[in-house]
């Protein structure tokens, strides 16, 4: 969140995306933060982020800060890879439709990282976990974005990420690859540290 400019629109994806931000980010009152259906449900994440960014200059959110093609507000979406893939068709905009200035950040852990943290992610369920819950997809997001004519950047360092999320024109995707195999242990360690501080 620290890399986002003031007055940006931030659409939070479901599952781990919104939980991660809630867990570690400092509150910023200068952002317009939106989410779809609370913590659950991945339907329409890309499309909702596009609509929210385009609509940010209108109505209750924007109070007339600009037209449909120039809200003056940069948009960002933070999505997990499965949420992104579930609505990737939202990247395909008709030729005469307005284009948002939207950066879609995809946390690509090659599957359903949220399930690592739930009961089915426990060690005793590992034998069937990947096939049933982990659902690794192996999709090349760069090639997929190219098929839609949307620029894609793989941010493999903090500096590359900060550069990739600078405000810019048009719709673009920034991919951050992460490893979900240690997610359960890392979250347990974090919770134990918080519990120790509060005890």
mmCIF file of C-alpha atoms in Angstrom:
data_model
loop_
_atom_site.group_PDB
_atom_site.id
_atom_site.type_symbol
_atom_site.label_atom_id
_atom_site.label_comp_id
_atom_site.label_asym_id
_atom_site.label_seq_id
_atom_site.Cartn_x
_atom_site.Cartn_y
_atom_site.Cartn_z
ATOM 1 C CA UNK A 1 0.000 0.000 0.000
ATOM 2 C CA UNK A 2 2.859 2.361 0.668
ATOM 3 C CA UNK A 3 3.657 2.469 -3.060
ATOM 4 C CA UNK A 4 0.187 3.692 -4.058
ATOM 5 C CA UNK A 5 -0.370 7.387 -4.740
ATOM 6 C CA UNK A 6 -2.808 9.460 -2.737
ATOM 7 C CA UNK A 7 -6.447 9.415 -3.938
ATOM 8 C CA UNK A 8 -6.017 6.111 -5.772
ATOM 9 C CA UNK A 9 -8.819 3.577 -6.115
ATOM 10 C CA UNK A 10 -7.862 0.211 -4.598
ATOM 11 C CA UNK A 11 -9.998 -2.838 -5.341
ATOM 12 C CA UNK A 12 -9.256 -5.736 -3.011
ATOM 13 C CA UNK A 13 -9.694 -9.279 -4.248
ATOM 14 C CA UNK A 14 -11.156 -12.025 -2.087
ATOM 15 C CA UNK A 15 -9.478 -14.844 -0.195
ATOM 16 C CA UNK A 16 -5.880 -14.154 0.855
ATOM 17 C CA UNK A 17 -5.615 -10.787 -0.923
ATOM 18 C CA UNK A 18 -7.941 -8.914 1.402
ATOM 19 C CA UNK A 19 -6.764 -10.892 4.438
ATOM 20 C CA UNK A 20 -3.089 -10.124 3.724
ATOM 21 C CA UNK A 21 -3.712 -6.398 3.397
ATOM 22 C CA UNK A 22 -5.849 -6.387 6.537
ATOM 23 C CA UNK A 23 -3.116 -8.239 8.425
ATOM 24 C CA UNK A 24 -0.061 -6.161 7.527
ATOM 25 C CA UNK A 25 -0.986 -2.834 5.944
ATOM 26 C CA UNK A 26 -1.240 0.459 7.743
ATOM 27 C CA UNK A 27 -4.559 2.247 7.353
ATOM 28 C CA UNK A 28 -4.597 4.939 4.675
ATOM 29 C CA UNK A 29 -7.508 7.340 4.655
ATOM 30 C CA UNK A 30 -6.434 8.848 1.333
ATOM 31 C CA UNK A 31 -7.401 5.778 -0.720
ATOM 32 C CA UNK A 32 -10.800 4.731 -2.053
ATOM 33 C CA UNK A 33 -10.833 1.065 -1.003
ATOM 34 C CA UNK A 34 -13.465 -1.294 -2.413
ATOM 35 C CA UNK A 35 -14.106 -5.030 -2.266
ATOM 36 C CA UNK A 36 -16.569 -7.480 -3.759
ATOM 37 C CA UNK A 37 -18.707 -9.690 -1.497
ATOM 38 C CA UNK A 38 -16.506 -9.450 1.596
ATOM 39 C CA UNK A 39 -13.931 -12.184 2.116
ATOM 40 C CA UNK A 40 -15.484 -14.897 -0.058
ATOM 41 C CA UNK A 41 -16.339 -15.150 -3.727
ATOM 42 C CA UNK A 42 -14.056 -14.603 -6.689
ATOM 43 C CA UNK A 43 -16.647 -13.829 -9.352
ATOM 44 C CA UNK A 44 -16.047 -10.770 -11.501
ATOM 45 C CA UNK A 45 -12.962 -9.388 -9.743
ATOM 46 C CA UNK A 46 -11.274 -7.984 -12.871
ATOM 47 C CA UNK A 47 -14.526 -6.544 -14.218
ATOM 48 C CA UNK A 48 -15.431 -4.973 -10.877
ATOM 49 C CA UNK A 49 -11.995 -3.351 -10.598
ATOM 50 C CA UNK A 50 -12.369 -1.902 -14.105
ATOM 51 C CA UNK A 51 -15.846 -0.562 -13.350
ATOM 52 C CA UNK A 52 -14.785 0.875 -9.998
ATOM 53 C CA UNK A 53 -11.841 2.690 -11.564
ATOM 54 C CA UNK A 54 -13.908 4.091 -14.416
ATOM 55 C CA UNK A 55 -16.682 5.129 -12.047
ATOM 56 C CA UNK A 56 -14.429 6.724 -9.447
ATOM 57 C CA UNK A 57 -14.973 10.189 -10.901
ATOM 58 C CA UNK A 58 -18.755 9.967 -10.728
ATOM 59 C CA UNK A 59 -21.584 9.742 -8.228
ATOM 60 C CA UNK A 60 -21.019 9.107 -4.549
ATOM 61 C CA UNK A 61 -17.451 7.897 -5.035
ATOM 62 C CA UNK A 62 -16.223 10.755 -7.146
ATOM 63 C CA UNK A 63 -18.561 13.731 -6.859
ATOM 64 C CA UNK A 64 -17.870 14.733 -10.465
ATOM 65 C CA UNK A 65 -14.068 14.573 -10.494
ATOM 66 C CA UNK A 66 -13.864 13.849 -14.206
ATOM 67 C CA UNK A 67 -15.280 12.061 -17.225
ATOM 68 C CA UNK A 68 -15.420 8.348 -17.915
ATOM 69 C CA UNK A 69 -12.119 8.336 -19.737
ATOM 70 C CA UNK A 70 -10.343 10.728 -17.378
ATOM 71 C CA UNK A 71 -11.233 10.342 -13.724
ATOM 72 C CA UNK A 72 -7.881 11.713 -12.659
ATOM 73 C CA UNK A 73 -7.700 8.821 -10.207
ATOM 74 C CA UNK A 74 -5.348 5.902 -10.796
ATOM 75 C CA UNK A 75 -6.843 2.495 -10.073
ATOM 76 C CA UNK A 76 -5.247 -0.576 -8.557
ATOM 77 C CA UNK A 77 -6.522 -4.083 -7.942
ATOM 78 C CA UNK A 78 -4.852 -6.673 -5.737
ATOM 79 C CA UNK A 79 -6.002 -10.171 -6.714
ATOM 80 C CA UNK A 80 -4.958 -13.741 -6.202
ATOM 81 C CA UNK A 81 -4.153 -15.761 -9.296
ATOM 82 C CA UNK A 82 -7.337 -17.846 -9.191
ATOM 83 C CA UNK A 83 -9.515 -14.731 -8.827
ATOM 84 C CA UNK A 84 -7.676 -13.192 -11.770
ATOM 85 C CA UNK A 85 -8.002 -16.310 -13.946
ATOM 86 C CA UNK A 86 -11.682 -16.742 -13.043
ATOM 87 C CA UNK A 87 -12.497 -13.343 -14.613
ATOM 88 C CA UNK A 88 -9.597 -12.881 -17.035
ATOM 89 C CA UNK A 89 -12.147 -12.275 -19.799
ATOM 90 C CA UNK A 90 -12.777 -8.906 -18.157
ATOM 91 C CA UNK A 91 -9.506 -7.741 -19.741
ATOM 92 C CA UNK A 92 -11.172 -7.857 -23.154
ATOM 93 C CA UNK A 93 -12.800 -4.460 -23.609
ATOM 94 C CA UNK A 94 -14.761 -3.559 -26.726
ATOM 95 C CA UNK A 95 -12.896 -1.136 -29.034
ATOM 96 C CA UNK A 96 -15.140 1.845 -28.290
ATOM 97 C CA UNK A 97 -15.325 1.329 -24.524
ATOM 98 C CA UNK A 98 -13.441 3.656 -22.168
ATOM 99 C CA UNK A 99 -10.115 2.398 -20.869
ATOM 100 C CA UNK A 100 -9.291 2.657 -17.172
ATOM 101 C CA UNK A 101 -5.916 3.670 -15.803
ATOM 102 C CA UNK A 102 -5.804 0.436 -13.810
ATOM 103 C CA UNK A 103 -2.894 -1.646 -12.560
ATOM 104 C CA UNK A 104 -3.963 -5.190 -11.666
ATOM 105 C CA UNK A 105 -1.475 -6.741 -9.239
ATOM 106 C CA UNK A 106 -1.720 -10.539 -9.275
ATOM 107 C CA UNK A 107 -0.286 -12.535 -6.376
ATOM 108 C CA UNK A 108 0.521 -15.714 -8.307
ATOM 109 C CA UNK A 109 1.062 -18.625 -5.932
ATOM 110 C CA UNK A 110 -0.007 -21.107 -8.626
ATOM 111 C CA UNK A 111 -3.237 -22.137 -6.975
ATOM 112 C CA UNK A 112 -5.544 -21.775 -4.025
ATOM 113 C CA UNK A 113 -3.299 -20.417 -1.289
ATOM 114 C CA UNK A 114 -6.254 -19.674 0.969
ATOM 115 C CA UNK A 115 -6.811 -23.397 1.403
ATOM 116 C CA UNK A 116 -3.300 -23.791 2.848
ATOM 117 C CA UNK A 117 -4.585 -21.871 5.876
ATOM 118 C CA UNK A 118 -7.814 -23.802 6.365
ATOM 119 C CA UNK A 119 -8.469 -27.258 7.832
ATOM 120 C CA UNK A 120 -7.895 -29.001 4.516
ATOM 121 C CA UNK A 121 -4.353 -27.580 4.414
ATOM 122 C CA UNK A 122 -3.319 -29.514 7.524
ATOM 123 C CA UNK A 123 -0.458 -32.025 7.121
ATOM 124 C CA UNK A 124 -2.759 -35.040 7.434
ATOM 125 C CA UNK A 125 -4.555 -34.008 4.230
ATOM 126 C CA UNK A 126 -1.454 -33.428 2.076
ATOM 127 C CA UNK A 127 -1.889 -36.562 -0.029
ATOM 128 C CA UNK A 128 -4.927 -35.174 -1.833
ATOM 129 C CA UNK A 129 -4.518 -31.464 -1.099
ATOM 130 C CA UNK A 130 -2.900 -30.280 -4.339
ATOM 131 C CA UNK A 131 -5.344 -31.996 -6.664
ATOM 132 C CA UNK A 132 -8.486 -31.037 -4.750
ATOM 133 C CA UNK A 133 -7.679 -27.704 -3.091
ATOM 134 C CA UNK A 134 -4.266 -26.436 -4.212
ATOM 135 C CA UNK A 135 -5.352 -26.664 -7.866
ATOM 136 C CA UNK A 136 -2.047 -25.620 -9.445
ATOM 137 C CA UNK A 137 -2.692 -24.201 -12.906
ATOM 138 C CA UNK A 138 0.766 -23.466 -14.347
ATOM 139 C CA UNK A 139 -0.662 -20.661 -16.513
ATOM 140 C CA UNK A 140 1.803 -18.255 -18.124
ATOM 141 C CA UNK A 141 0.141 -14.975 -17.137
ATOM 142 C CA UNK A 142 2.409 -12.975 -19.452
ATOM 143 C CA UNK A 143 1.288 -14.974 -22.487
ATOM 144 C CA UNK A 144 -2.333 -14.789 -21.366
ATOM 145 C CA UNK A 145 -2.172 -10.996 -21.018
ATOM 146 C CA UNK A 146 -0.477 -10.718 -24.414
ATOM 147 C CA UNK A 147 -3.440 -12.546 -25.930
ATOM 148 C CA UNK A 148 -5.714 -9.815 -24.577
ATOM 149 C CA UNK A 149 -3.334 -7.052 -25.669
ATOM 150 C CA UNK A 150 -2.705 -6.004 -22.064
ATOM 151 C CA UNK A 151 0.848 -5.142 -20.935
ATOM 152 C CA UNK A 152 2.279 -7.530 -18.324
ATOM 153 C CA UNK A 153 5.227 -7.066 -15.970
ATOM 154 C CA UNK A 154 6.756 -9.752 -13.775
ATOM 155 C CA UNK A 155 7.957 -7.910 -10.657
ATOM 156 C CA UNK A 156 10.670 -10.073 -9.129
ATOM 157 C CA UNK A 157 12.067 -7.568 -6.615
ATOM 158 C CA UNK A 158 10.811 -4.778 -4.366
ATOM 159 C CA UNK A 159 12.356 -2.165 -6.673
ATOM 160 C CA UNK A 160 10.790 -3.742 -9.765
ATOM 161 C CA UNK A 161 7.421 -3.785 -8.007
ATOM 162 C CA UNK A 162 7.638 -0.135 -6.936
ATOM 163 C CA UNK A 163 8.517 0.830 -10.505
ATOM 164 C CA UNK A 164 5.726 -1.303 -12.005
ATOM 165 C CA UNK A 165 2.976 0.204 -9.850
ATOM 166 C CA UNK A 166 3.820 3.839 -10.541
ATOM 167 C CA UNK A 167 0.736 5.578 -11.938
ATOM 168 C CA UNK A 168 0.486 5.155 -15.672
ATOM 169 C CA UNK A 169 -2.051 5.205 -18.458
ATOM 170 C CA UNK A 170 -4.176 2.267 -19.502
ATOM 171 C CA UNK A 171 -4.854 -1.217 -18.246
ATOM 172 C CA UNK A 172 -1.845 -3.316 -17.203
ATOM 173 C CA UNK A 173 -1.035 -6.381 -15.124
ATOM 174 C CA UNK A 174 1.802 -6.731 -12.620
ATOM 175 C CA UNK A 175 2.521 -10.306 -11.566
ATOM 176 C CA UNK A 176 4.227 -11.153 -8.280
ATOM 177 C CA UNK A 177 5.125 -14.826 -7.879
ATOM 178 C CA UNK A 178 4.930 -16.243 -4.370
ATOM 179 C CA UNK A 179 5.322 -19.664 -2.774
ATOM 180 C CA UNK A 180 2.302 -20.919 -0.871
ATOM 181 C CA UNK A 181 4.013 -24.044 0.493
ATOM 182 C CA UNK A 182 5.280 -22.177 3.575
ATOM 183 C CA UNK A 183 2.175 -20.015 4.022
ATOM 184 C CA UNK A 184 0.587 -22.147 6.755
ATOM 185 C CA UNK A 185 3.756 -22.225 8.874
ATOM 186 C CA UNK A 186 4.423 -18.499 8.385
ATOM 187 C CA UNK A 187 0.879 -17.551 9.393
ATOM 188 C CA UNK A 188 1.036 -19.835 12.467
ATOM 189 C CA UNK A 189 4.318 -18.198 13.491
ATOM 190 C CA UNK A 190 2.809 -14.735 13.094
ATOM 191 C CA UNK A 191 -0.282 -15.636 15.123
ATOM 192 C CA UNK A 192 1.894 -17.147 17.873
ATOM 193 C CA UNK A 193 3.961 -13.946 18.054
ATOM 194 C CA UNK A 194 0.824 -11.800 18.336
ATOM 195 C CA UNK A 195 -0.624 -14.104 20.987
ATOM 196 C CA UNK A 196 2.628 -13.922 22.979
ATOM 197 C CA UNK A 197 2.550 -10.117 22.855
ATOM 198 C CA UNK A 198 -1.044 -10.008 24.045
ATOM 199 C CA UNK A 199 -0.607 -12.590 26.829
#
